[in-house]
Protein backbone atom coordinates (compact mmCIF):
# COMPACT_ATOMS: atom_id res chain seq x y z
CA UNK A 1 0.00 0.00 0.00
CA UNK A 2 1.37 3.38 -0.93
CA UNK A 3 1.86 5.65 2.04
CA UNK A 4 -0.01 8.91 2.08
CA UNK A 5 2.34 11.73 1.32
CA UNK A 6 3.66 13.66 4.26
CA UNK A 7 5.19 17.08 4.40
CA UNK A 8 7.72 18.70 6.70
CA UNK A 9 6.57 21.78 8.53
CA UNK A 10 8.86 24.31 10.15
CA UNK A 11 8.29 24.86 13.88
CA UNK A 12 9.50 28.42 13.63
CA UNK A 13 7.79 29.90 10.59
CA UNK A 14 5.18 27.32 9.60
CA UNK A 15 6.58 26.94 6.11
CA UNK A 16 6.61 23.49 4.59
CA UNK A 17 8.83 21.40 2.32
CA UNK A 18 8.27 17.99 0.77
CA UNK A 19 11.57 16.64 2.12
CA UNK A 20 13.37 16.82 5.41
CA UNK A 21 16.11 19.42 5.44
CA UNK A 22 18.49 20.53 8.15
CA UNK A 23 17.71 24.16 7.50
CA UNK A 24 14.29 25.61 6.78
CA UNK A 25 14.38 27.09 3.27
CA UNK A 26 11.79 29.69 4.26
CA UNK A 27 13.18 31.23 7.41
CA UNK A 28 16.62 29.67 7.73
CA UNK A 29 16.02 28.11 11.15
CA UNK A 30 18.05 24.99 11.84
CA UNK A 31 16.56 21.65 12.79
CA UNK A 32 13.03 22.96 12.90
CA UNK A 33 11.34 20.77 10.28
CA UNK A 34 8.94 18.17 11.64
CA UNK A 35 7.05 15.59 9.67
CA UNK A 36 3.30 16.04 9.54
CA UNK A 37 0.27 15.02 7.55
CA UNK A 38 -0.84 17.70 5.08
CA UNK A 39 -4.32 19.01 5.65
CA UNK A 40 -6.67 17.97 2.92
CA UNK A 41 -6.97 20.98 0.68
CA UNK A 42 -10.62 21.87 0.42
CA UNK A 43 -12.48 24.24 -1.81
CA UNK A 44 -10.12 24.84 -4.71
CA UNK A 45 -6.99 26.91 -5.01
CA UNK A 46 -7.97 30.37 -3.92
CA UNK A 47 -9.83 29.61 -0.75
CA UNK A 48 -9.43 33.06 0.71
CA UNK A 49 -10.89 34.90 -2.24
CA UNK A 50 -14.05 32.86 -2.53
CA UNK A 51 -16.12 34.88 -5.01
CA UNK A 52 -19.42 34.05 -3.38
CA UNK A 53 -18.12 35.12 0.06
CA UNK A 54 -18.66 33.11 3.24
CA UNK A 55 -22.40 33.51 3.44
CA UNK A 56 -22.96 29.82 2.96
CA UNK A 57 -20.83 28.99 5.99
CA UNK A 58 -22.14 31.60 8.40
CA UNK A 59 -25.07 29.56 9.65
CA UNK A 60 -23.09 26.43 10.30
CA UNK A 61 -22.40 27.31 13.95
CA UNK A 62 -24.77 29.90 15.43
CA UNK A 63 -23.17 32.38 17.84
CA UNK A 64 -24.69 32.42 21.31
CA UNK A 65 -24.44 35.00 24.07
CA UNK A 66 -22.54 33.56 27.01
CA UNK A 67 -25.50 34.12 29.31
CA UNK A 68 -27.67 31.85 27.18
CA UNK A 69 -25.31 28.91 27.52
CA UNK A 70 -26.09 26.67 30.42
CA UNK A 71 -23.00 26.04 32.53
CA UNK A 72 -23.02 22.34 33.11
CA UNK A 73 -20.99 20.71 35.77
CA UNK A 74 -18.87 18.03 34.21
CA UNK A 75 -19.76 14.50 35.14
CA UNK A 76 -16.99 12.93 37.17
CA UNK A 77 -16.44 9.41 38.24
CA UNK A 78 -14.20 9.00 41.27
CA UNK A 79 -11.59 6.33 40.69
CA UNK A 80 -11.91 5.24 44.29
CA UNK A 81 -8.19 5.91 44.79
CA UNK A 82 -8.56 8.91 47.02
CA UNK A 83 -5.15 10.50 46.47
CA UNK A 84 -5.53 10.23 42.70
CA UNK A 85 -9.02 11.71 42.78
CA UNK A 86 -7.66 14.60 44.81
CA UNK A 87 -5.23 15.62 42.04
CA UNK A 88 -7.77 14.98 39.31
CA UNK A 89 -10.19 17.33 41.05
CA UNK A 90 -12.66 14.63 42.07
CA UNK A 91 -12.34 11.89 39.49
CA UNK A 92 -12.13 11.20 35.78
CA UNK A 93 -14.16 13.42 33.50
CA UNK A 94 -16.11 12.29 30.47
CA UNK A 95 -14.15 13.22 27.34
CA UNK A 96 -11.25 14.48 29.43
CA UNK A 97 -7.67 13.83 28.41
CA UNK A 98 -5.11 13.29 31.15
CA UNK A 99 -1.37 13.16 30.61
CA UNK A 100 0.62 11.49 33.35
CA UNK A 101 4.39 11.86 33.27
CA UNK A 102 7.25 10.57 35.36
CA UNK A 103 10.60 8.81 35.46
CA UNK A 104 10.78 5.18 34.39
CA UNK A 105 9.93 2.76 37.16
CA UNK A 106 8.28 5.35 39.37
CA UNK A 107 4.89 3.64 39.28
CA UNK A 108 2.84 5.08 36.43
CA UNK A 109 1.71 1.72 35.08
CA UNK A 110 1.09 0.43 38.59
CA UNK A 111 -1.11 3.36 39.57
CA UNK A 112 -3.08 3.29 36.33
CA UNK A 113 -3.69 -0.43 36.50
CA UNK A 114 -4.99 0.00 40.04
CA UNK A 115 -7.15 2.93 38.97
CA UNK A 116 -8.55 1.06 35.94
CA UNK A 117 -9.46 -1.89 38.10
CA UNK A 118 -11.24 0.39 40.57
CA UNK A 119 -13.14 2.13 37.75
CA UNK A 120 -14.09 -1.19 36.21
CA UNK A 121 -15.45 -2.29 39.56
CA UNK A 122 -17.39 0.97 39.76
CA UNK A 123 -19.12 -0.06 36.55
CA UNK A 124 -17.17 1.84 33.87
CA UNK A 125 -15.92 -0.27 30.97
CA UNK A 126 -12.17 0.25 30.71
CA UNK A 127 -9.46 -0.50 28.18
CA UNK A 128 -5.76 -0.66 29.01
CA UNK A 129 -3.57 -0.34 25.94
CA UNK A 130 -0.03 -1.45 26.65
CA UNK A 131 2.74 -0.74 24.20
CA UNK A 132 5.66 -1.26 26.52
CA UNK A 133 4.85 -4.57 28.11
CA UNK A 134 3.24 -7.76 26.90
CA UNK A 135 -0.15 -8.88 28.16
CA UNK A 136 1.58 -11.51 30.27
CA UNK A 137 3.73 -8.89 31.99
CA UNK A 138 0.69 -6.81 32.83
CA UNK A 139 -1.06 -9.92 34.11
CA UNK A 140 1.93 -10.63 36.31
CA UNK A 141 1.75 -7.14 37.74
CA UNK A 142 -1.98 -7.47 38.35
CA UNK A 143 -1.29 -10.62 40.33
CA UNK A 144 1.21 -8.74 42.44
CA UNK A 145 -1.39 -6.07 43.01
CA UNK A 146 -3.92 -8.69 44.05
CA UNK A 147 -6.30 -7.77 41.26
CA UNK A 148 -5.76 -10.76 38.98
CA UNK A 149 -9.50 -11.39 38.86
CA UNK A 150 -9.86 -8.00 37.19
CA UNK A 151 -12.27 -7.41 34.30
CA UNK A 152 -10.15 -4.61 32.78
CA UNK A 153 -9.77 -5.17 29.03
CA UNK A 154 -6.20 -5.35 27.84
CA UNK A 155 -4.83 -4.61 24.39
CA UNK A 156 -1.16 -5.00 23.51
CA UNK A 157 -0.88 -2.69 20.51
CA UNK A 158 1.19 0.27 19.40
CA UNK A 159 -0.38 1.27 16.13
CA UNK A 160 -2.69 4.22 16.55
CA UNK A 161 -5.17 3.26 13.84
CA UNK A 162 -5.68 -0.19 15.35
CA UNK A 163 -6.09 1.30 18.81
CA UNK A 164 -8.72 3.74 17.53
CA UNK A 165 -10.54 0.92 15.76
CA UNK A 166 -10.56 -1.17 18.95
CA UNK A 167 -11.90 1.74 20.96
CA UNK A 168 -14.66 2.18 18.44
CA UNK A 169 -15.52 -1.50 18.49
CA UNK A 170 -15.41 -2.09 22.25
CA UNK A 171 -16.77 1.30 23.41
CA UNK A 172 -14.90 1.69 26.70
CA UNK A 173 -15.51 4.69 28.96
CA UNK A 174 -11.87 5.05 29.97
CA UNK A 175 -8.79 4.24 27.89
CA UNK A 176 -5.21 4.18 29.12
CA UNK A 177 -2.44 4.51 26.53
CA UNK A 178 0.79 3.22 28.08
CA UNK A 179 2.74 4.98 26.65
CA UNK A 180 2.24 7.74 24.11
CA UNK A 181 5.91 7.43 23.10
CA UNK A 182 5.50 3.85 21.90
CA UNK A 183 2.38 4.62 19.87
CA UNK A 184 2.81 5.35 16.18
CA UNK A 185 0.61 6.23 13.28
CA UNK A 186 1.33 4.70 9.88
CA UNK A 187 0.44 8.04 8.30
CA UNK A 188 3.91 9.22 9.23
CA UNK A 189 7.26 7.72 8.39
CA UNK A 190 9.06 8.96 11.52
CA UNK A 191 9.97 6.47 14.21
CA UNK A 192 7.71 5.96 17.25
CA UNK A 193 8.65 8.37 20.00
CA UNK A 194 9.67 11.13 17.61
CA UNK A 195 8.16 14.53 18.10
CA UNK A 196 6.05 14.20 14.97
CA UNK A 197 4.61 10.82 16.00
CA UNK A 198 3.92 11.83 19.60
CA UNK A 199 2.17 14.98 18.47
CA UNK A 200 0.12 13.30 15.80
CA UNK A 201 -0.98 10.39 17.99
CA UNK A 202 -1.88 12.64 20.92
CA UNK A 203 -3.87 14.90 18.61
CA UNK A 204 -5.85 11.97 17.21
CA UNK A 205 -6.55 10.53 20.64
CA UNK A 206 -7.63 13.94 21.94
CA UNK A 207 -9.99 14.39 19.02
CA UNK A 208 -11.40 10.94 19.66
CA UNK A 209 -11.94 11.77 23.35
CA UNK A 210 -13.74 15.03 22.56
CA UNK A 211 -15.81 13.41 19.84
CA UNK A 212 -16.96 10.34 21.73
CA UNK A 213 -16.79 11.29 25.41
CA UNK A 214 -14.24 8.60 26.20
CA UNK A 215 -11.78 9.55 28.92
CA UNK A 216 -8.23 9.12 27.67
CA UNK A 217 -5.25 8.78 29.98
CA UNK A 218 -1.86 9.09 28.29
CA UNK A 219 1.34 7.94 29.92
CA UNK A 220 4.32 10.10 28.98
CA UNK A 221 8.01 9.60 29.58
CA UNK A 222 10.18 12.20 31.11
CA UNK A 223 13.57 13.16 29.73
CA UNK A 224 16.68 13.38 31.90
CA UNK A 225 16.05 17.09 32.34
CA UNK A 226 12.64 16.32 33.85
CA UNK A 227 10.55 17.59 30.95
CA UNK A 228 7.99 15.41 29.23
CA UNK A 229 9.66 13.91 26.20
CA UNK A 230 8.03 15.07 23.05
CA UNK A 231 6.83 18.55 22.33
CA UNK A 232 5.48 20.93 24.92
CA UNK A 233 2.47 21.03 22.67
CA UNK A 234 1.35 17.81 24.34
CA UNK A 235 0.76 19.75 27.54
CA UNK A 236 -1.36 22.28 25.67
CA UNK A 237 -3.47 19.67 23.98
CA UNK A 238 -4.62 17.78 27.04
CA UNK A 239 -6.95 18.86 29.85
CA UNK A 240 -4.92 17.66 32.78
CA UNK A 241 -1.19 17.16 33.27
CA UNK A 242 -0.01 15.11 36.22
CA UNK A 243 3.60 14.51 37.19
CA UNK A 244 4.98 11.74 39.31
CA UNK A 245 7.74 12.85 41.65
CA UNK A 246 9.86 11.10 44.20
CA UNK A 247 13.02 9.16 44.56
CA UNK A 248 12.70 5.63 43.14
CA UNK A 249 14.83 4.44 46.05
CA UNK A 250 12.45 5.74 48.68
CA UNK A 251 8.94 4.38 49.00
CA UNK A 252 7.09 7.69 48.75
CA UNK A 253 5.70 9.12 45.56
CA UNK A 254 3.98 12.42 44.88
CA UNK A 255 1.55 12.97 42.05
CA UNK A 256 1.24 16.65 41.27
CA UNK A 257 -1.28 18.39 39.02
CA UNK A 258 0.56 20.91 36.83
CA UNK A 259 -2.45 21.82 34.77
CA UNK A 260 -6.08 20.96 35.27
CA UNK A 261 -8.99 22.31 33.30
CA UNK A 262 -11.35 20.50 35.67
CA UNK A 263 -9.88 21.25 39.07
CA UNK A 264 -7.27 22.98 41.17
CA UNK A 265 -3.61 22.84 40.25
CA UNK A 266 -0.76 22.22 42.61
CA UNK A 267 -2.83 19.76 44.52
CA UNK A 268 -0.75 16.72 45.33
CA UNK A 269 -1.52 13.10 45.95
CA UNK A 270 0.85 11.15 48.15
CA UNK A 271 1.48 7.44 47.76
CA UNK A 272 3.73 4.83 49.24
CA UNK A 273 5.03 2.02 47.02
CA UNK A 274 4.43 -1.22 48.83
CA UNK A 275 4.62 -4.93 48.03
CA UNK A 276 1.04 -4.65 46.81
CA UNK A 277 1.30 -1.54 44.67
CA UNK A 278 0.73 2.08 45.51
CA UNK A 279 -1.14 2.92 48.68
CA UNK A 280 -2.46 6.40 49.39
CA UNK A 281 -0.98 8.27 52.34
CA UNK A 282 -3.74 10.39 53.76
CA UNK A 283 -1.64 12.16 56.39
CA UNK A 284 1.63 12.90 54.66
CA UNK A 285 2.96 15.87 56.61
CA UNK A 286 5.86 14.06 58.28
CA UNK A 287 7.09 11.65 55.60
CA UNK A 288 9.82 13.89 54.21
CA UNK A 289 11.74 14.26 57.42
CA UNK A 290 14.83 12.16 57.90
CA UNK A 291 15.14 10.77 61.38
CA UNK A 292 18.18 12.21 63.07
CA UNK A 293 18.43 11.18 66.69
CA UNK A 294 20.42 14.32 67.42
CA UNK A 295 20.37 17.53 65.33
CA UNK A 296 23.13 17.63 62.68
CA UNK A 297 24.73 20.64 61.00
CA UNK A 298 23.39 21.58 57.57
CA UNK A 299 19.81 20.50 58.14
CA UNK A 300 16.78 22.75 58.43
CA UNK A 301 13.12 21.75 58.34
CA UNK A 302 10.65 23.87 56.41
CA UNK A 303 6.89 23.75 56.01
CA UNK A 304 5.77 23.81 52.42
CA UNK A 305 2.16 24.12 51.44
CA UNK A 306 1.20 21.84 48.62
CA UNK A 307 -2.34 22.41 47.45
CA UNK A 308 -4.41 22.26 50.58
CA UNK A 309 -2.05 20.31 52.81
CA UNK A 310 1.07 21.50 54.59
CA UNK A 311 4.10 19.21 54.33
CA UNK A 312 7.20 19.28 56.46
CA UNK A 313 10.32 18.82 54.39
CA UNK A 314 13.91 18.69 55.53
CA UNK A 315 16.35 20.79 53.54
CA UNK A 316 19.95 19.65 53.72
CA UNK A 317 23.01 21.62 52.74
CA UNK A 318 26.66 20.77 52.56
CA UNK A 319 29.19 23.55 52.26
CA UNK A 320 32.73 22.39 51.69
CA UNK A 321 35.92 24.10 50.59
CA UNK A 322 36.28 24.02 46.85
CA UNK A 323 38.90 24.25 44.12
CA UNK A 324 39.18 27.15 41.71
CA UNK A 325 35.68 26.62 40.28
CA UNK A 326 33.26 26.12 43.19
CA UNK A 327 30.18 24.06 42.40
CA UNK A 328 26.57 24.84 43.22
CA UNK A 329 24.29 21.88 43.05
CA UNK A 330 20.70 21.48 44.08
CA UNK A 331 18.33 18.54 44.09
CA UNK A 332 14.63 19.29 44.32
CA UNK A 333 15.18 23.04 44.47
CA UNK A 334 15.78 25.63 41.79
CA UNK A 335 19.47 25.99 40.97
CA UNK A 336 19.26 29.61 39.86
CA UNK A 337 17.45 30.45 43.05
CA UNK A 338 20.29 28.88 45.01
CA UNK A 339 22.80 31.14 43.26
CA UNK A 340 20.61 34.12 44.09
CA UNK A 341 20.31 33.14 47.76
CA UNK A 342 24.09 32.79 48.03
CA UNK A 343 24.49 36.28 46.62
CA UNK A 344 21.96 37.66 49.12
CA UNK A 345 23.72 35.84 51.95
CA UNK A 346 27.01 37.41 50.96
CA UNK A 347 25.71 40.89 50.46
CA UNK A 348 23.14 41.24 53.21
CA UNK A 349 24.31 38.87 55.91
CA UNK A 350 28.05 38.93 55.36
CA UNK A 351 28.24 35.17 54.82
CA UNK A 352 30.64 34.46 51.96
CA UNK A 353 30.57 31.12 50.13
CA UNK A 354 32.50 32.23 47.06
CA UNK A 355 35.32 29.74 47.66
CA UNK A 356 33.04 26.87 48.73
CA UNK A 357 31.16 24.08 47.02
CA UNK A 358 27.48 24.30 47.97
CA UNK A 359 25.15 21.31 47.69
CA UNK A 360 21.48 21.54 48.62
CA UNK A 361 18.94 18.75 48.73
CA UNK A 362 15.25 18.42 49.58
CA UNK A 363 14.92 15.09 51.38
CA UNK A 364 12.85 12.28 49.88
CA UNK A 365 12.89 13.38 46.24
CA UNK A 366 10.29 16.13 46.63
CA UNK A 367 10.52 19.13 44.35
CA UNK A 368 9.88 22.43 46.04
CA UNK A 369 8.88 25.21 43.71
CA UNK A 370 7.68 27.79 46.16
CA UNK A 371 9.98 30.61 47.31
CA UNK A 372 8.94 30.02 50.92
CA UNK A 373 11.84 27.54 51.03
CA UNK A 374 14.39 30.38 50.80
CA UNK A 375 14.88 30.97 54.51
CA UNK A 376 15.31 27.27 55.27
CA UNK A 377 17.84 26.92 52.43
CA UNK A 378 19.85 29.85 53.79
CA UNK A 379 19.76 28.60 57.36
CA UNK A 380 20.86 25.11 56.35
CA UNK A 381 23.75 26.60 54.35
CA UNK A 382 24.95 28.77 57.23
CA UNK A 383 24.49 25.89 59.64
CA UNK A 384 26.73 23.70 57.48
CA UNK A 385 29.25 26.48 57.03
CA UNK A 386 29.51 27.05 60.77
CA UNK A 387 29.39 23.33 61.55
CA UNK A 388 26.70 24.05 64.12
CA UNK A 389 23.35 22.25 64.09
CA UNK A 390 20.12 24.17 64.41
CA UNK A 391 18.36 23.45 67.70
CA UNK A 392 16.12 20.42 68.15
CA UNK A 393 12.55 21.06 67.03
CA UNK A 394 13.58 23.99 64.82
CA UNK A 395 11.95 24.96 61.53
CA UNK A 396 11.77 28.01 59.26
CA UNK A 397 9.99 29.29 56.18
CA UNK A 398 9.79 32.55 54.26
CA UNK A 399 10.70 34.07 50.94
CA UNK A 400 13.88 36.10 50.68
CA UNK A 401 14.14 39.14 48.41
CA UNK A 402 17.17 40.59 46.64
CA UNK A 403 17.26 43.49 49.06
CA UNK A 404 17.70 41.08 51.97
CA UNK A 405 14.12 41.35 53.18
CA UNK A 406 12.16 38.34 54.40
CA UNK A 407 8.71 38.20 52.82
CA UNK A 408 5.69 36.35 54.15
CA UNK A 409 4.58 32.98 52.83
CA UNK A 410 0.92 32.36 52.00
CA UNK A 411 -1.17 30.76 54.76
CA UNK A 412 1.50 31.03 57.42
CA UNK A 413 -0.86 30.08 60.26
CA UNK A 414 -1.63 26.71 58.72
CA UNK A 415 2.07 26.00 58.35
CA UNK A 416 2.82 26.96 61.93
CA UNK A 417 -0.06 24.89 63.30
CA UNK A 418 0.97 21.80 61.36
CA UNK A 419 4.55 22.03 62.64
CA UNK A 420 3.35 22.55 66.20
CA UNK A 421 1.11 19.51 65.83
CA UNK A 422 4.13 17.41 64.88
CA UNK A 423 6.04 18.51 67.96
CA UNK A 424 8.24 21.28 66.55
CA UNK A 425 9.04 23.95 69.11
CA UNK A 426 11.15 26.81 67.68
CA UNK A 427 10.58 28.74 64.47
CA UNK A 428 12.06 31.61 62.50
CA UNK A 429 9.33 33.06 60.28
CA UNK A 430 8.62 36.31 58.44
CA UNK A 431 7.20 39.06 60.62
CA UNK A 432 3.95 39.18 58.66
CA UNK A 433 3.40 35.46 59.34
CA UNK A 434 3.77 35.76 63.11
CA UNK A 435 0.50 34.77 64.76
CA UNK A 436 -1.36 37.32 66.87
CA UNK A 437 -2.20 34.68 69.44
CA UNK A 438 0.58 32.43 70.72
CA UNK A 439 0.49 28.82 69.52
CA UNK A 440 0.91 26.40 72.40
CA UNK A 441 4.38 24.86 72.62
CA UNK A 442 5.85 27.04 69.88
CA UNK A 443 8.43 29.81 70.33
CA UNK A 444 8.30 32.08 67.32
CA UNK A 445 11.02 34.48 66.24
CA UNK A 446 9.59 36.88 63.70
CA UNK A 447 12.17 38.49 61.41
CA UNK A 448 12.09 41.14 58.72
CA UNK A 449 15.59 40.81 57.32
CA UNK A 450 18.06 38.07 56.53
CA UNK A 451 20.76 39.32 58.90
CA UNK A 452 18.16 39.41 61.67
CA UNK A 453 17.40 35.74 61.01
CA UNK A 454 21.11 34.90 61.22
CA UNK A 455 21.38 36.73 64.54
CA UNK A 456 18.41 34.91 65.99
CA UNK A 457 19.92 31.56 65.01
CA UNK A 458 23.31 32.46 66.51
CA UNK A 459 21.49 33.38 69.70
CA UNK A 460 19.93 29.91 69.84
CA UNK A 461 23.29 28.09 69.93
P1 LIG B 1 5.87 0.76 37.11
O1 LIG B 1 4.44 1.05 37.41
O2 LIG B 1 6.16 -0.34 36.15
O3 LIG B 1 6.62 2.07 36.64
P2 LIG B 1 6.44 2.95 35.31
O4 LIG B 1 5.26 2.45 34.58
O5 LIG B 1 6.29 4.34 35.84
O6 LIG B 1 7.72 2.79 34.55
O7 LIG B 1 6.56 0.51 38.51
C1 LIG B 1 7.57 -0.38 38.61
C2 LIG B 1 8.26 -0.31 39.95
O8 LIG B 1 7.40 -0.42 41.04
C3 LIG B 1 9.20 -1.46 40.00
O9 LIG B 1 10.49 -0.97 40.31
C4 LIG B 1 8.66 -2.36 41.04
C5 LIG B 1 7.78 -1.50 41.88
N1 LIG B 1 6.58 -2.20 42.37
C6 LIG B 1 6.44 -2.46 43.71
O10 LIG B 1 7.30 -2.13 44.53
N2 LIG B 1 5.30 -3.08 44.17
C7 LIG B 1 4.32 -3.47 43.32
O11 LIG B 1 3.30 -4.04 43.76
C8 LIG B 1 4.49 -3.22 41.92
C9 LIG B 1 3.45 -3.64 40.92
C10 LIG B 1 5.62 -2.57 41.49
MG1 LIG C 1 5.23 1.51 32.70
Short mmCIF file of C-alpha atoms in Angstrom, two decimals, residues 214-391:
data_model
loop_
_atom_site.label_atom_id
_atom_site.label_comp_id
_atom_site.label_asym_id
_atom_site.label_seq_id
_atom_site.Cartn_x
_atom_site.Cartn_y
_atom_site.Cartn_z
CA UNK A 214 -14.24 8.60 26.20
CA UNK A 215 -11.78 9.55 28.92
CA UNK A 216 -8.23 9.12 27.67
CA UNK A 217 -5.25 8.78 29.98
CA UNK A 218 -1.86 9.09 28.29
CA UNK A 219 1.34 7.94 29.92
CA UNK A 220 4.32 10.10 28.98
CA UNK A 221 8.01 9.60 29.58
CA UNK A 222 10.18 12.20 31.11
CA UNK A 223 13.57 13.16 29.73
CA UNK A 224 16.68 13.38 31.90
CA UNK A 225 16.05 17.09 32.34
CA UNK A 226 12.64 16.32 33.85
CA UNK A 227 10.55 17.59 30.95
CA UNK A 228 7.99 15.41 29.23
CA UNK A 229 9.66 13.91 26.20
CA UNK A 230 8.03 15.07 23.05
CA UNK A 231 6.83 18.55 22.33
CA UNK A 232 5.48 20.93 24.92
CA UNK A 233 2.47 21.03 22.67
CA UNK A 234 1.35 17.81 24.34
CA UNK A 235 0.76 19.75 27.54
CA UNK A 236 -1.36 22.28 25.67
CA UNK A 237 -3.47 19.67 23.98
CA UNK A 238 -4.62 17.78 27.04
CA UNK A 239 -6.95 18.86 29.85
CA UNK A 240 -4.92 17.66 32.78
CA UNK A 241 -1.19 17.16 33.27
CA UNK A 242 -0.01 15.11 36.22
CA UNK A 243 3.60 14.51 37.19
CA UNK A 244 4.98 11.74 39.31
CA UNK A 245 7.74 12.85 41.65
CA UNK A 246 9.86 11.10 44.20
CA UNK A 247 13.02 9.16 44.56
CA UNK A 248 12.70 5.63 43.14
CA UNK A 249 14.83 4.44 46.05
CA UNK A 250 12.45 5.74 48.68
CA UNK A 251 8.94 4.38 49.00
CA UNK A 252 7.09 7.69 48.75
CA UNK A 253 5.70 9.12 45.56
CA UNK A 254 3.98 12.42 44.88
CA UNK A 255 1.55 12.97 42.05
CA UNK A 256 1.24 16.65 41.27
CA UNK A 257 -1.28 18.39 39.02
CA UNK A 258 0.56 20.91 36.83
CA UNK A 259 -2.45 21.82 34.77
CA UNK A 260 -6.08 20.96 35.27
CA UNK A 261 -8.99 22.31 33.30
CA UNK A 262 -11.35 20.50 35.67
CA UNK A 263 -9.88 21.25 39.07
CA UNK A 264 -7.27 22.98 41.17
CA UNK A 265 -3.61 22.84 40.25
CA UNK A 266 -0.76 22.22 42.61
CA UNK A 267 -2.83 19.76 44.52
CA UNK A 268 -0.75 16.72 45.33
CA UNK A 269 -1.52 13.10 45.95
CA UNK A 270 0.85 11.15 48.15
CA UNK A 271 1.48 7.44 47.76
CA UNK A 272 3.73 4.83 49.24
CA UNK A 273 5.03 2.02 47.02
CA UNK A 274 4.43 -1.22 48.83
CA UNK A 275 4.62 -4.93 48.03
CA UNK A 276 1.04 -4.65 46.81
CA UNK A 277 1.30 -1.54 44.67
CA UNK A 278 0.73 2.08 45.51
CA UNK A 279 -1.14 2.92 48.68
CA UNK A 280 -2.46 6.40 49.39
CA UNK A 281 -0.98 8.27 52.34
CA UNK A 282 -3.74 10.39 53.76
CA UNK A 283 -1.64 12.16 56.39
CA UNK A 284 1.63 12.90 54.66
CA UNK A 285 2.96 15.87 56.61
CA UNK A 286 5.86 14.06 58.28
CA UNK A 287 7.09 11.65 55.60
CA UNK A 288 9.82 13.89 54.21
CA UNK A 289 11.74 14.26 57.42
CA UNK A 290 14.83 12.16 57.90
CA UNK A 291 15.14 10.77 61.38
CA UNK A 292 18.18 12.21 63.07
CA UNK A 293 18.43 11.18 66.69
CA UNK A 294 20.42 14.32 67.42
CA UNK A 295 20.37 17.53 65.33
CA UNK A 296 23.13 17.63 62.68
CA UNK A 297 24.73 20.64 61.00
CA UNK A 298 23.39 21.58 57.57
CA UNK A 299 19.81 20.50 58.14
CA UNK A 300 16.78 22.75 58.43
CA UNK A 301 13.12 21.75 58.34
CA UNK A 302 10.65 23.87 56.41
CA UNK A 303 6.89 23.75 56.01
CA UNK A 304 5.77 23.81 52.42
CA UNK A 305 2.16 24.12 51.44
CA UNK A 306 1.20 21.84 48.62
CA UNK A 307 -2.34 22.41 47.45
CA UNK A 308 -4.41 22.26 50.58
CA UNK A 309 -2.05 20.31 52.81
CA UNK A 310 1.07 21.50 54.59
CA UNK A 311 4.10 19.21 54.33
CA UNK A 312 7.20 19.28 56.46
CA UNK A 313 10.32 18.82 54.39
CA UNK A 314 13.91 18.69 55.53
CA UNK A 315 16.35 20.79 53.54
CA UNK A 316 19.95 19.65 53.72
CA UNK A 317 23.01 21.62 52.74
CA UNK A 318 26.66 20.77 52.56
CA UNK A 319 29.19 23.55 52.26
CA UNK A 320 32.73 22.39 51.69
CA UNK A 321 35.92 24.10 50.59
CA UNK A 322 36.28 24.02 46.85
CA UNK A 323 38.90 24.25 44.12
CA UNK A 324 39.18 27.15 41.71
CA UNK A 325 35.68 26.62 40.28
CA UNK A 326 33.26 26.12 43.19
CA UNK A 327 30.18 24.06 42.40
CA UNK A 328 26.57 24.84 43.22
CA UNK A 329 24.29 21.88 43.05
CA UNK A 330 20.70 21.48 44.08
CA UNK A 331 18.33 18.54 44.09
CA UNK A 332 14.63 19.29 44.32
CA UNK A 333 15.18 23.04 44.47
CA UNK A 334 15.78 25.63 41.79
CA UNK A 335 19.47 25.99 40.97
CA UNK A 336 19.26 29.61 39.86
CA UNK A 337 17.45 30.45 43.05
CA UNK A 338 20.29 28.88 45.01
CA UNK A 339 22.80 31.14 43.26
CA UNK A 340 20.61 34.12 44.09
CA UNK A 341 20.31 33.14 47.76
CA UNK A 342 24.09 32.79 48.03
CA UNK A 343 24.49 36.28 46.62
CA UNK A 344 21.96 37.66 49.12
CA UNK A 345 23.72 35.84 51.95
CA UNK A 346 27.01 37.41 50.96
CA UNK A 347 25.71 40.89 50.46
CA UNK A 348 23.14 41.24 53.21
CA UNK A 349 24.31 38.87 55.91
CA UNK A 350 28.05 38.93 55.36
CA UNK A 351 28.24 35.17 54.82
CA UNK A 352 30.64 34.46 51.96
CA UNK A 353 30.57 31.12 50.13
CA UNK A 354 32.50 32.23 47.06
CA UNK A 355 35.32 29.74 47.66
CA UNK A 356 33.04 26.87 48.73
CA UNK A 357 31.16 24.08 47.02
CA UNK A 358 27.48 24.30 47.97
CA UNK A 359 25.15 21.31 47.69
CA UNK A 360 21.48 21.54 48.62
CA UNK A 361 18.94 18.75 48.73
CA UNK A 362 15.25 18.42 49.58
CA UNK A 363 14.92 15.09 51.38
CA UNK A 364 12.85 12.28 49.88
CA UNK A 365 12.89 13.38 46.24
CA UNK A 366 10.29 16.13 46.63
CA UNK A 367 10.52 19.13 44.35
CA UNK A 368 9.88 22.43 46.04
CA UNK A 369 8.88 25.21 43.71
CA UNK A 370 7.68 27.79 46.16
CA UNK A 371 9.98 30.61 47.31
CA UNK A 372 8.94 30.02 50.92
CA UNK A 373 11.84 27.54 51.03
CA UNK A 374 14.39 30.38 50.80
CA UNK A 375 14.88 30.97 54.51
CA UNK A 376 15.31 27.27 55.27
CA UNK A 377 17.84 26.92 52.43
CA UNK A 378 19.85 29.85 53.79
CA UNK A 379 19.76 28.60 57.36
CA UNK A 380 20.86 25.11 56.35
CA UNK A 381 23.75 26.60 54.35
CA UNK A 382 24.95 28.77 57.23
CA UNK A 383 24.49 25.89 59.64
CA UNK A 384 26.73 23.70 57.48
CA UNK A 385 29.25 26.48 57.03
CA UNK A 386 29.51 27.05 60.77
CA UNK A 387 29.39 23.33 61.55
CA UNK A 388 26.70 24.05 64.12
CA UNK A 389 23.35 22.25 64.09
CA UNK A 390 20.12 24.17 64.41
CA UNK A 391 18.36 23.45 67.70
#
